[in-house]
XYZ file of C-alpha atoms in Angstrom:
759
model
C -13.086 15.478 13.638
C -11.755 18.839 14.817
C -8.453 19.129 16.662
C -9.994 19.492 20.133
C -12.262 16.466 19.647
C -9.373 14.440 18.225
C -7.226 15.263 21.241
C -9.992 14.362 23.687
C -10.903 11.119 21.933
C -7.268 10.057 21.461
C -6.462 10.607 25.147
C -9.598 8.757 26.227
C -8.843 5.898 23.811
C -5.371 5.417 25.262
C -6.464 5.796 28.903
C -9.673 3.722 29.087
C -10.806 1.146 30.075
C -7.196 0.330 30.985
C -4.150 2.384 29.989
C -2.292 1.419 26.811
C -3.120 -0.666 23.742
C -1.516 -4.071 24.322
C -1.388 -6.722 27.029
C 0.055 -10.163 27.679
C -2.459 -12.999 27.280
C -1.751 -16.576 28.472
C -1.695 -19.216 25.731
C -1.885 -22.264 28.017
C -4.380 -23.550 30.559
C -3.848 -22.256 34.103
C -7.024 -23.188 35.966
C -5.787 -26.111 38.071
C -2.863 -26.800 40.373
C -1.637 -29.321 37.804
C -1.608 -26.615 35.121
C 0.393 -24.286 37.360
C 2.871 -26.994 38.306
C 3.513 -27.557 34.593
C 3.641 -23.842 33.789
C 6.062 -23.076 36.601
C 7.817 -25.078 39.275
C 8.534 -27.988 39.100
C 7.449 -28.681 35.479
C 9.107 -25.622 33.929
C 12.527 -27.102 34.672
C 12.107 -29.660 31.896
C 11.992 -27.233 28.931
C 14.767 -25.225 30.621
C 17.010 -28.308 30.559
C 16.104 -29.047 26.934
C 17.040 -25.508 25.924
C 20.266 -25.658 27.945
C 21.188 -28.816 26.027
C 20.321 -27.261 22.648
C 19.631 -23.551 22.470
C 17.527 -23.999 19.303
C 14.905 -25.669 21.497
C 13.987 -22.191 22.730
C 11.878 -21.932 19.567
C 10.124 -25.192 20.431
C 9.263 -24.473 24.045
C 8.861 -20.676 24.283
C 7.184 -17.792 22.439
C 10.498 -16.477 21.061
C 9.707 -17.585 17.503
C 6.640 -15.334 17.270
C 7.882 -12.436 19.389
C 9.295 -9.196 17.985
C 10.755 -6.288 19.931
C 9.728 -2.841 18.726
C 12.586 -0.703 20.023
C 13.081 3.068 20.044
C 14.894 5.791 21.933
C 12.300 8.386 20.913
C 14.676 10.605 18.949
C 12.608 10.837 15.729
C 8.991 10.053 16.592
C 6.607 10.554 13.675
C 6.564 14.294 12.935
C 7.102 15.118 16.612
C 10.882 14.884 16.598
C 13.043 14.060 19.640
C 10.397 13.691 22.370
C 12.126 11.031 24.457
C 11.595 7.318 25.155
C 8.543 7.594 27.415
C 6.681 9.829 24.963
C 7.437 7.378 22.160
C 5.738 4.485 23.947
C 2.196 5.058 22.546
C 3.662 4.868 19.036
C 5.595 1.694 19.823
C 2.481 0.090 21.323
C 0.611 1.104 18.178
C 3.261 -0.586 16.046
C 2.833 -3.705 18.148
C -0.903 -3.574 17.525
C -0.318 -3.480 13.757
C 2.062 -6.449 13.929
C -0.605 -8.429 15.735
C -3.675 -7.584 13.692
C -2.045 -7.883 10.272
C 0.279 -10.859 10.775
C -0.466 -12.458 14.146
C 2.962 -11.478 15.565
C 3.306 -10.757 19.286
C 5.287 -7.693 20.365
C 7.008 -6.286 23.418
C 7.721 -2.598 22.969
C 11.052 -1.481 24.418
C 11.893 2.169 25.021
C 15.613 2.742 25.649
C 16.757 5.840 27.521
C 19.967 6.647 25.691
C 21.085 8.560 22.609
C 24.533 6.985 22.718
C 24.881 4.598 19.773
C 27.169 2.131 21.599
C 24.949 1.987 24.693
C 21.819 1.554 22.584
C 23.381 -1.314 20.624
C 24.642 -2.939 23.827
C 21.164 -2.769 25.354
C 19.517 -4.366 22.332
C 22.145 -7.098 22.154
C 21.710 -7.887 25.851
C 17.939 -8.386 25.562
C 17.966 -10.079 22.150
C 17.739 -13.683 23.497
C 14.115 -12.902 24.372
C 13.061 -12.172 20.805
C 12.725 -13.774 17.403
C 13.213 -10.419 15.670
C 14.020 -6.744 16.256
C 12.063 -3.866 14.688
C 13.916 -0.585 15.169
C 11.624 2.424 15.139
C 11.771 6.225 15.214
C 15.538 6.598 15.702
C 17.058 9.691 14.122
C 19.551 9.591 11.295
C 22.467 9.173 10.859
C 22.634 7.163 14.125
C 19.872 4.841 12.853
C 22.091 3.676 9.975
C 24.941 2.718 12.286
C 22.640 1.054 14.829
C 20.944 -1.099 12.217
C 24.191 -1.985 10.433
C 25.932 -3.179 13.581
C 22.944 -5.049 15.007
C 22.478 -6.896 11.697
C 26.140 -7.912 11.822
C 26.250 -8.886 15.491
C 22.868 -10.602 16.051
C 21.582 -13.876 14.621
C 17.922 -12.801 14.463
C 16.155 -10.552 11.916
C 16.704 -6.824 12.431
C 15.022 -4.060 10.404
C 14.578 -0.322 10.837
C 11.126 0.070 9.343
C 11.384 3.852 8.999
C 14.194 3.260 6.525
C 13.082 0.170 4.702
C 9.275 0.098 4.931
C 8.689 3.047 2.629
C 11.486 1.807 0.362
C 9.911 -1.630 -0.080
C 6.366 -0.413 -0.734
C 7.399 2.439 -3.021
C 9.761 0.146 -4.945
C 6.853 -2.200 -5.683
C 4.819 0.781 -6.872
C 7.769 2.035 -8.925
C 8.210 -1.271 -10.750
C 4.585 -1.192 -11.843
C 4.554 2.532 -12.615
C 7.631 2.221 -14.839
C 5.967 -0.672 -16.653
C 2.757 1.308 -17.186
C 4.771 4.304 -18.406
C 6.488 2.021 -20.929
C 9.916 2.875 -19.560
C 12.883 0.913 -18.185
C 14.358 1.086 -14.698
C 17.874 1.324 -16.153
C 16.962 4.429 -18.138
C 14.701 6.511 -15.896
C 15.963 9.826 -14.587
C 14.955 10.327 -10.954
C 14.748 13.271 -8.559
C 14.451 12.555 -4.829
C 13.287 15.400 -2.577
C 14.548 14.430 0.864
C 17.842 12.947 2.012
C 16.966 11.301 5.321
C 17.014 7.639 6.258
C 13.884 6.770 4.265
C 15.158 8.585 1.158
C 18.535 6.840 1.307
C 16.885 3.428 1.806
C 14.541 4.087 -1.129
C 17.397 5.121 -3.401
C 19.457 2.056 -2.500
C 16.570 -0.300 -3.175
C 15.695 1.406 -6.466
C 19.330 0.945 -7.513
C 19.075 -2.759 -6.649
C 16.182 -2.946 -9.131
C 18.146 -1.290 -11.909
C 18.011 2.491 -11.469
C 21.477 3.921 -12.117
C 23.097 6.016 -9.381
C 24.194 8.581 -11.959
C 20.523 9.062 -12.938
C 19.505 10.061 -9.404
C 19.541 13.629 -8.094
C 18.908 13.843 -4.334
C 17.978 17.068 -2.532
C 17.835 18.085 1.103
C 16.588 21.394 2.525
C 19.845 23.086 1.474
C 19.688 21.930 -2.146
C 21.200 19.108 -4.163
C 23.626 16.834 -2.324
C 27.136 17.852 -3.404
C 30.227 15.729 -2.914
C 32.264 18.670 -1.647
C 29.739 19.406 1.133
C 31.352 18.226 4.381
C 28.007 18.334 6.225
C 26.542 15.313 4.456
C 27.092 11.779 5.763
C 29.104 9.086 4.034
C 25.860 7.270 3.187
C 24.404 10.389 1.602
C 27.645 10.999 -0.297
C 26.936 7.925 -2.439
C 24.146 9.941 -4.103
C 25.941 13.311 -4.198
C 26.930 15.060 -7.421
C 29.791 17.328 -8.430
C 27.814 20.211 -9.877
C 25.262 22.478 -8.261
C 21.756 22.226 -9.753
C 18.379 23.573 -8.705
C 15.380 21.355 -7.958
C 13.484 22.862 -10.893
C 16.345 22.198 -13.309
C 16.749 18.617 -12.067
C 13.028 17.936 -12.493
C 13.043 19.289 -16.038
C 12.961 16.225 -18.318
C 13.018 13.744 -15.423
C 10.893 10.591 -15.428
C 10.391 10.081 -11.686
C 9.897 12.388 -8.700
C 10.165 10.802 -5.240
C 8.982 13.038 -2.410
C 10.066 12.330 1.169
C 10.328 15.911 2.352
C 7.728 18.633 2.915
C 4.465 19.884 1.459
C 4.226 21.781 -1.836
C 7.874 21.346 -2.874
C 6.831 20.189 -6.353
C 5.215 23.145 -8.109
C 2.745 22.618 -11.002
C 5.109 24.407 -13.369
C 7.857 21.931 -12.402
C 5.559 18.975 -13.026
C 4.763 20.339 -16.476
C 8.452 20.052 -17.431
C 8.740 16.340 -16.621
C 8.924 13.702 -19.346
C 5.888 11.928 -20.810
C 3.975 9.740 -18.343
C 5.706 11.280 -15.325
C 5.829 9.180 -12.172
C 5.247 11.217 -8.990
C 5.379 9.650 -5.542
C 4.550 12.555 -3.185
C 4.838 10.766 0.151
C 5.090 13.578 2.719
C 2.296 13.205 5.301
C -0.254 14.567 5.886
C 0.390 17.117 3.128
C 2.235 15.765 0.090
C 4.862 17.527 -2.026
C 2.093 18.319 -4.486
C -1.633 17.942 -3.951
C -3.017 14.873 -5.715
C -5.876 16.707 -7.416
C -3.566 19.512 -8.527
C -1.096 17.007 -9.959
C -3.650 15.086 -12.033
C -5.161 18.370 -13.199
C -1.721 19.623 -14.258
C -0.683 16.442 -16.048
C -3.359 14.047 -17.319
C -0.658 11.430 -17.959
C 0.810 11.475 -14.430
C 1.114 8.218 -12.468
C 0.692 9.370 -8.895
C 1.144 7.857 -5.428
C 0.963 9.480 -1.997
C 1.134 8.480 1.644
C -2.558 9.228 2.124
C -5.443 6.777 2.238
C -7.929 9.144 0.583
C -6.138 9.050 -2.778
C -5.232 6.130 -5.077
C -1.928 4.295 -4.632
C -1.241 4.830 -0.940
C 2.350 3.965 0.011
C 1.535 2.416 3.369
C 4.209 0.628 5.406
C 1.622 -1.787 6.789
C 1.814 -3.530 3.410
C 5.343 -4.547 4.299
C 6.721 -4.893 7.807
C 4.138 -7.311 9.328
C 4.457 -9.742 6.416
C 8.238 -9.429 6.062
C 8.747 -10.296 9.716
C 6.116 -13.048 9.411
C 8.087 -14.750 6.631
C 11.409 -14.223 8.412
C 10.151 -15.653 11.707
C 8.525 -18.659 10.077
C 11.846 -19.939 8.678
C 13.855 -18.718 11.687
C 15.864 -16.416 9.487
C 19.033 -14.967 10.984
C 18.627 -11.754 8.984
C 16.340 -9.646 6.862
C 18.679 -9.289 3.919
C 18.444 -7.523 0.563
C 17.171 -10.675 -1.138
C 14.238 -10.880 1.281
C 13.351 -7.208 0.880
C 13.511 -7.519 -2.893
C 11.309 -10.620 -2.763
C 8.709 -8.624 -0.822
C 8.874 -5.880 -3.456
C 8.295 -8.316 -6.319
C 5.490 -10.108 -4.469
C 3.659 -6.820 -3.841
C 4.157 -5.647 -7.409
C 2.881 -8.921 -8.857
C -0.101 -9.049 -6.491
C -1.299 -5.700 -7.858
C -1.597 -7.333 -11.292
C -3.839 -10.149 -10.069
C -7.660 -9.959 -10.162
C -8.849 -8.126 -7.053
C -11.164 -10.037 -4.649
C -14.693 -8.689 -4.380
C -14.093 -8.205 -0.661
C -11.463 -5.565 -1.474
C -13.642 -3.859 -4.096
C -16.425 -3.650 -1.521
C -14.110 -2.248 1.158
C -13.003 0.589 -1.075
C -16.341 1.235 -2.732
C -14.863 0.432 -6.128
C -16.776 -1.116 -8.992
C -13.741 -3.105 -10.023
C -10.156 -2.356 -9.019
C -7.704 -3.462 -11.690
C -4.048 -2.938 -12.486
C -3.518 0.523 -13.946
C -2.530 4.101 -13.151
C -4.880 4.272 -10.150
C -3.950 0.852 -8.826
C -0.215 0.062 -8.859
C 0.091 -1.390 -5.349
C -2.286 -3.605 -3.338
C -4.671 -2.107 -0.812
C -3.897 -2.557 2.913
C -7.164 -4.489 3.413
C -6.332 -7.070 0.730
C -6.710 -10.465 2.470
C -4.219 -12.056 0.055
C -1.242 -10.161 1.478
C -0.798 -12.597 4.367
C -0.542 -15.615 2.065
C 1.538 -13.936 -0.676
C 4.258 -11.775 0.900
C 5.457 -14.006 3.797
C 6.026 -17.061 1.527
C 8.037 -14.907 -0.893
C 10.159 -13.567 1.975
C 10.570 -17.026 3.507
C 11.656 -18.543 0.182
C 14.199 -15.758 -0.352
C 15.602 -16.392 3.133
C 15.960 -20.082 2.303
C 17.575 -19.458 -1.087
C 19.995 -16.891 0.350
C 21.096 -19.295 3.093
C 19.841 -17.450 6.184
C 16.911 -19.744 7.096
C 17.387 -22.185 9.976
C 13.992 -23.904 9.610
C 13.173 -24.267 5.896
C 9.565 -24.802 4.841
C 8.844 -28.023 2.983
C 5.066 -27.999 2.558
C 4.229 -24.661 0.968
C 0.520 -25.331 0.538
C 0.158 -26.156 4.218
C 2.122 -23.030 5.103
C -0.091 -20.788 2.954
C -3.192 -22.377 4.487
C -1.830 -21.698 7.971
C -1.170 -18.079 7.014
C -4.686 -17.642 5.631
C -6.125 -18.855 8.940
C -4.317 -16.029 10.730
C -6.744 -13.648 9.029
C -9.385 -14.766 11.515
C -7.578 -13.402 14.550
C -8.694 -9.778 14.300
C -11.429 -7.432 13.179
C -10.281 -6.633 9.634
C -13.839 -7.011 8.361
C -15.061 -4.292 10.719
C -12.372 -1.925 9.447
C -13.236 -2.798 5.858
C -16.934 -2.238 6.557
C -16.310 1.223 8.013
C -13.964 2.063 5.149
C -16.656 1.069 2.634
C -19.262 3.202 4.434
C -16.975 6.242 4.217
C -16.790 6.008 0.425
C -20.400 7.224 0.058
C -21.943 8.512 3.308
C -25.731 8.196 3.672
C -28.427 9.969 5.686
C -29.107 7.810 8.741
C -31.932 8.635 11.117
C -31.174 7.732 14.754
C -34.595 7.288 16.351
C -33.297 7.514 19.944
C -30.770 10.331 19.678
C -31.780 11.790 23.046
C -29.886 8.925 24.697
C -26.244 9.765 25.358
C -24.720 6.560 23.933
C -26.809 6.737 20.754
C -25.810 10.364 20.230
C -22.164 9.455 20.862
C -22.373 6.706 18.225
C -23.903 9.187 15.774
C -21.095 11.648 16.523
C -18.379 9.057 15.912
C -20.033 7.866 12.702
C -20.311 11.475 11.509
C -16.719 12.348 12.403
C -15.509 9.142 10.726
C -17.205 10.369 7.567
C -19.667 7.459 7.369
C -22.981 9.234 7.704
C -25.014 12.419 7.689
C -26.990 11.866 10.892
C -30.608 12.867 11.455
C -31.226 13.016 15.208
C -34.722 12.153 16.499
C -35.938 12.834 20.016
C -36.501 15.656 22.487
C -34.666 18.598 20.935
C -33.679 20.301 24.200
C -32.211 17.060 25.506
C -30.307 16.406 22.297
C -28.848 19.935 22.227
C -27.802 19.632 25.866
C -26.158 16.243 25.258
C -24.469 17.512 22.098
C -22.858 20.298 24.105
C -21.848 17.844 26.808
C -19.940 15.636 24.347
C -18.766 18.612 22.246
C -20.642 17.483 19.162
C -20.772 20.932 17.590
C -21.516 19.993 13.981
C -24.715 21.391 12.476
C -26.903 18.339 11.878
C -30.665 17.964 11.556
C -32.566 17.480 14.826
C -36.247 16.424 14.705
C -38.676 16.187 17.599
C -41.634 14.173 16.214
C -43.934 15.530 18.962
C -43.216 19.218 18.414
C -45.616 21.614 16.733
C -42.883 22.460 14.238
C -43.327 18.966 12.799
C -47.133 19.026 12.602
C -47.242 19.420 8.815
C -44.795 16.577 8.210
C -46.595 14.456 10.847
C -49.928 14.918 9.097
C -48.420 14.062 5.717
C -46.921 10.850 7.131
C -50.200 10.008 8.902
C -52.142 10.329 5.648
C -49.705 7.995 3.866
C -49.806 5.458 6.676
C -53.618 5.575 6.923
C -54.028 5.074 3.167
C -51.746 2.057 3.308
C -53.718 0.442 6.148
C -57.331 1.471 5.429
C -58.663 -2.047 5.857
C -56.342 -3.094 8.656
C -58.072 -1.485 11.607
C -56.286 1.880 11.486
C -58.208 5.175 11.575
C -56.755 8.532 10.552
C -56.766 9.533 14.216
C -54.779 6.396 15.069
C -52.298 7.205 12.319
C -51.868 10.785 13.523
C -51.281 9.574 17.055
C -48.732 6.942 15.943
C -46.733 9.519 13.980
C -45.830 11.168 17.288
C -43.954 7.967 18.122
C -40.302 8.115 17.129
C -40.074 4.708 15.415
C -43.140 5.304 13.245
C -41.944 8.790 12.336
C -38.389 7.572 11.585
C -39.656 4.744 9.398
C -41.768 7.203 7.422
C -38.715 9.433 6.895
C -37.056 6.468 5.197
C -40.179 5.524 3.246
C -40.540 9.106 2.022
C -36.906 9.286 0.872
C -35.934 11.907 3.469
C -33.456 9.463 4.984
C -31.503 6.585 3.465
C -31.448 4.359 6.539
C -32.830 4.044 10.047
C -31.411 2.783 13.343
C -33.359 2.209 16.556
C -33.809 -0.213 19.456
C -31.260 0.962 22.028
C -33.778 1.588 24.824
C -36.599 -0.849 24.067
C -37.009 -4.586 23.700
C -36.637 -5.976 20.192
C -40.245 -7.198 19.726
C -41.577 -3.739 20.643
C -39.328 -2.001 18.148
C -39.677 -4.437 15.276
C -43.503 -4.155 15.187
C -43.704 -0.656 13.633
C -40.837 -1.509 11.303
C -42.664 -4.517 9.881
C -45.879 -2.488 9.601
C -44.350 0.441 7.719
C -41.427 -0.933 5.720
C -42.306 -3.180 2.792
C -40.588 -6.464 2.193
C -38.085 -6.670 -0.612
C -39.411 -8.097 -3.903
C -39.857 -11.856 -3.712
C -39.419 -11.987 0.079
C -42.167 -13.629 2.121
C -40.350 -13.862 5.457
C -38.173 -11.284 7.209
C -35.297 -12.631 9.287
C -32.067 -11.488 10.965
C -28.421 -12.474 11.098
C -25.654 -11.558 13.528
C -22.089 -11.119 12.363
C -19.720 -12.388 15.045
C -15.994 -11.610 14.852
C -14.413 -14.799 16.190
C -10.871 -16.153 16.394
C -11.539 -18.290 13.319
C -12.840 -15.328 11.356
C -16.234 -13.716 10.729
C -19.237 -15.953 11.417
C -22.834 -15.199 10.397
C -25.599 -16.654 12.610
C -29.287 -16.739 11.571
C -32.076 -16.224 12.557
C -31.161 -14.506 15.817
C -34.153 -12.249 16.510
C -37.443 -12.760 14.641
C -38.621 -16.262 13.659
C -39.410 -18.395 16.696
C -39.711 -21.845 15.117
C -39.442 -21.605 11.306
C -40.556 -24.415 9.019
C -38.266 -26.196 6.564
C -39.428 -23.905 3.761
C -38.846 -20.811 5.910
C -35.412 -22.049 6.972
C -34.462 -22.456 3.311
C -35.523 -18.857 2.640
C -33.602 -17.655 5.705
C -30.512 -19.463 4.410
C -30.848 -17.818 0.984
C -31.268 -14.324 2.465
C -28.310 -14.870 4.782
C -26.237 -16.084 1.836
C -26.941 -12.783 0.041
C -26.089 -10.766 3.169
C -22.751 -12.546 3.537
C -21.939 -11.713 -0.080
C -22.690 -8.049 0.656
C -19.628 -8.169 2.915
C -17.518 -9.578 0.071
C -17.316 -13.063 1.600
C -18.134 -16.340 -0.106
C -20.742 -18.034 2.135
C -20.219 -21.602 3.321
C -23.405 -22.540 5.175
C -24.093 -25.240 7.751
C -27.732 -26.044 8.586
C -27.426 -26.954 12.254
C -29.142 -29.564 14.408
C -28.385 -31.901 17.285
C -28.050 -34.755 14.753
C -25.868 -35.509 11.738
C -27.162 -36.507 8.303
C -30.188 -38.637 9.200
C -29.021 -39.983 12.566
C -32.283 -38.823 14.218
C -35.827 -38.436 12.899
C -37.355 -36.048 15.409
C -38.907 -32.724 14.379
C -35.833 -30.464 14.467
C -33.384 -32.670 12.498
C -36.105 -33.579 9.991
C -37.017 -30.000 9.134
C -33.331 -29.055 8.764
C -32.856 -32.056 6.446
C -35.881 -30.974 4.415
C -34.573 -27.412 4.225
C -31.238 -28.685 2.874
C -33.082 -30.758 0.262
C -34.936 -27.616 -0.897
C -31.695 -25.661 -1.083
C -29.844 -28.381 -3.006
C -32.663 -28.633 -5.523
C -33.505 -24.942 -5.967
C -30.129 -23.290 -5.269
C -27.476 -25.785 -6.415
C -24.863 -22.986 -6.607
C -25.001 -22.481 -2.822
C -22.351 -24.177 -0.685
C -24.651 -25.530 2.007
C -25.173 -28.817 3.826
C -26.757 -30.431 6.867
C -28.404 -31.356 9.068
C -25.167 -31.255 11.036
C -23.945 -30.812 14.598
C -22.012 -27.616 15.208
C -18.730 -29.308 16.200
C -18.633 -31.238 12.920
C -19.498 -28.043 11.018
C -16.578 -26.176 12.577
C -14.007 -28.997 12.693
C -13.074 -30.038 9.177
C -10.943 -32.966 10.338
C -13.870 -34.487 12.232
C -16.202 -33.861 9.305
C -13.850 -35.381 6.745
C -13.224 -38.495 8.821
C -16.893 -39.244 9.528
C -18.813 -37.651 6.656
C -16.460 -37.319 3.654
C -19.466 -36.946 1.310
C -20.498 -33.592 2.812
C -20.379 -30.492 0.607
C -18.671 -28.732 3.506
C -15.537 -30.916 3.470
C -12.319 -28.918 2.850
C -14.212 -25.656 3.254
C -14.299 -23.241 6.185
C -17.873 -22.799 7.371
C -18.692 -19.131 7.995
C -22.509 -19.171 8.043
C -24.673 -21.004 10.569
C -28.455 -21.407 10.241
C -30.148 -22.592 13.436
C -33.379 -24.600 13.720
C -35.104 -22.062 16.001
C -34.792 -18.683 17.669
C -33.835 -20.145 21.051
C -30.695 -21.838 19.779
C -29.582 -18.947 17.549
C -30.142 -16.183 20.099
C -28.561 -18.093 22.968
C -25.509 -19.007 20.862
C -24.693 -15.511 19.657
C -25.119 -13.973 23.104
C -22.978 -16.678 24.670
C -20.222 -16.077 22.106
C -20.420 -12.378 22.772
C -20.131 -12.654 26.547
C -17.840 -15.644 27.051
C -15.404 -15.024 24.193
C -15.817 -11.243 24.064
C -16.506 -11.616 20.354
C -17.495 -8.435 18.571
C -21.136 -8.675 17.499
C -22.700 -6.722 14.665
C -26.436 -7.074 14.487
C -29.045 -8.304 14.445
C -28.944 -7.310 10.755
C -32.467 -7.397 9.308
C -32.853 -9.411 6.110
C -35.676 -9.091 3.609
C -36.876 -5.494 3.941
C -37.050 -3.062 1.039
C -35.202 -0.330 2.968
C -32.025 -0.125 5.021
C -33.642 -0.337 8.465
C -31.871 -2.034 11.364
C -32.427 -2.474 15.076
C -29.845 -2.243 17.860
C -29.787 -4.875 20.531
C -31.234 -3.510 23.792
C -28.490 -1.603 25.622
C -25.961 -1.926 22.779
C -22.533 -0.393 23.353
C -21.369 2.714 21.485
C -18.963 0.594 19.409
C -21.747 -1.828 18.472
C -23.933 1.068 17.355
C -21.109 2.571 15.299
C -20.628 -0.806 13.592
C -24.364 -1.065 12.945
C -24.241 2.407 11.417
C -21.635 1.122 8.974
C -23.906 -1.827 8.147
C -26.879 0.478 7.562
C -24.838 2.774 5.310
C -23.394 -0.101 3.272
C -26.880 -1.626 3.010
C -28.185 1.702 1.660
C -25.240 1.893 -0.763
C -25.988 -1.580 -2.118
C -29.692 -0.754 -2.586
C -28.803 2.474 -4.377
C -26.398 0.591 -6.645
C -29.074 -1.981 -7.521
C -31.533 0.766 -8.458
C -28.978 2.372 -10.777
C -28.576 -0.944 -12.577
């Protein structure tokens, strides 16, 4: 995305449909007068009195225990510098968004209009009763050190300046593993740190806590090495100052570790060449690191490299730390985030990188198999295990160091509760888009002369997911492209134009030959090839496109007809079906069949279940399938329950490895406590159902559309199952976001098919 487009899209994103990125959402019922009398006067007086009698009851009766303040005065905002409190607010809202989506923590962002340290501290102390924790953000050094130190001393809730400690925690985890892979010892490594700001100081202090010796660290700012006799450096910096002057190049010569928290291109290739065997280089300046990743690995084949960027291995990303550290601290009502808790987070992250990586993560990053090594020394941000690994480690450290007011006793229950928090956001959508970007495919958009379709194609292209092929009236497409400033040179095809006559005739011949005895004449075939969906399907069949998307402007049955005529079924498939992926509060749910089969038989339902099972696995999720009905396990013998029961019997006999059961009512399928109490024999007991197969099209289609409208659940689909090509159909009138998500599905589908062919 070019700079002008980025600016336009970013401003639109923050302004529409309502300004900002966060809002307050009620957590209690408020529909009746009784509800309101409990929520406010007179009922609200009762919890007030309980809290007045024992202030700890505030955690029992209010949201304090899951509420963090993200506080800044706007004096050091990203790379923008001192831009003031109001201008910092979008960043603070963004931080709140990350807290919520990664750890389920609610946030109020607070922008304080003062640069006076005492006034800032007084303000934070005065509002602290509202919050369970304080996240300081984007406050310039050295004031940030003093602010954090005093607030930690004077408040009895967790306080952390993430700019200081976030990078330190993540990079320390990476350092532990890098030192191990380099066959070195923390106590012996010689380290050069380029940068002497708050993050650099925090990193150095944490590295020392893990064994690096202060005398083995050389720290540089823009003026050179920190020297003890320099009166301009702070007392905190002086801890890492040296007596003698030394150049950066001389310090790097023979060193084991280079830590970059400064500016681009500080570490020259000739400097890297002088480092010790298996040099460890963390070039964390963003967006341009101290040395380019590709240049570094070209210069030294034995380098162990990390950066702050997501497009290279070993990204040092603060989102691996702060949401989970605060999660653990809040859950035991810790009075502090102390060194023991930070160190516990470091160890947990380092150890997690050594564990086998879930297939879901491999899929998200387009990796065959991520495993502990030089290109994988810290977990990926999309790793679903982070929520159930880091917070317990932090919570336990808080308990053992004596700062936890509400110790955890049932750790298994706690980890289960944490895992459930994964269902509260759209991580799977982000993972899907990330996977698509690893190997973009040619996607033909059959209705690109519609503004929303073209906008979706533009976003998908600028995200790096696809190489779009735009079908439709060329003049209209060009005009719309100019309107939305989509200036990239991409292929535009008008199937009706004379320019395409040769390709049209070629496609017509192929289609006619395939349907000689099915009532199609050559003239019919030539006429059909002027239709966009026939032409687009033939582009895919002929290998000129990897995937196809259509359906925005026409009803599903109209669009699916040419698809089923032109695109062959996958080997072994006798029935094509669809599934919708719904992003719900309990996590991703797959619903089938939502668009094609009106009233499938038991045998067809079994095949639909098998195809859906495979589709779920494509997303890196282990399917747990409920075959739905209005009855439970033989309680009714009418047509619908009977065929679902028969389908389950087929599945149990022919696919014993599948986790599937039924016939079952949907409330029992989704409520494990109900299921366990009434039907303890079910294969679904103690498992979280994520795949629902419905007895007919009515029930499936109505359910997914109801979820979408009533709960505002993100819907991806219908995803076609059983075709030999990556061809998918938008729902009539789909939103731009829905079409972007479907683009990701189509690309990933094409990637999977390509991978299978290679095997």
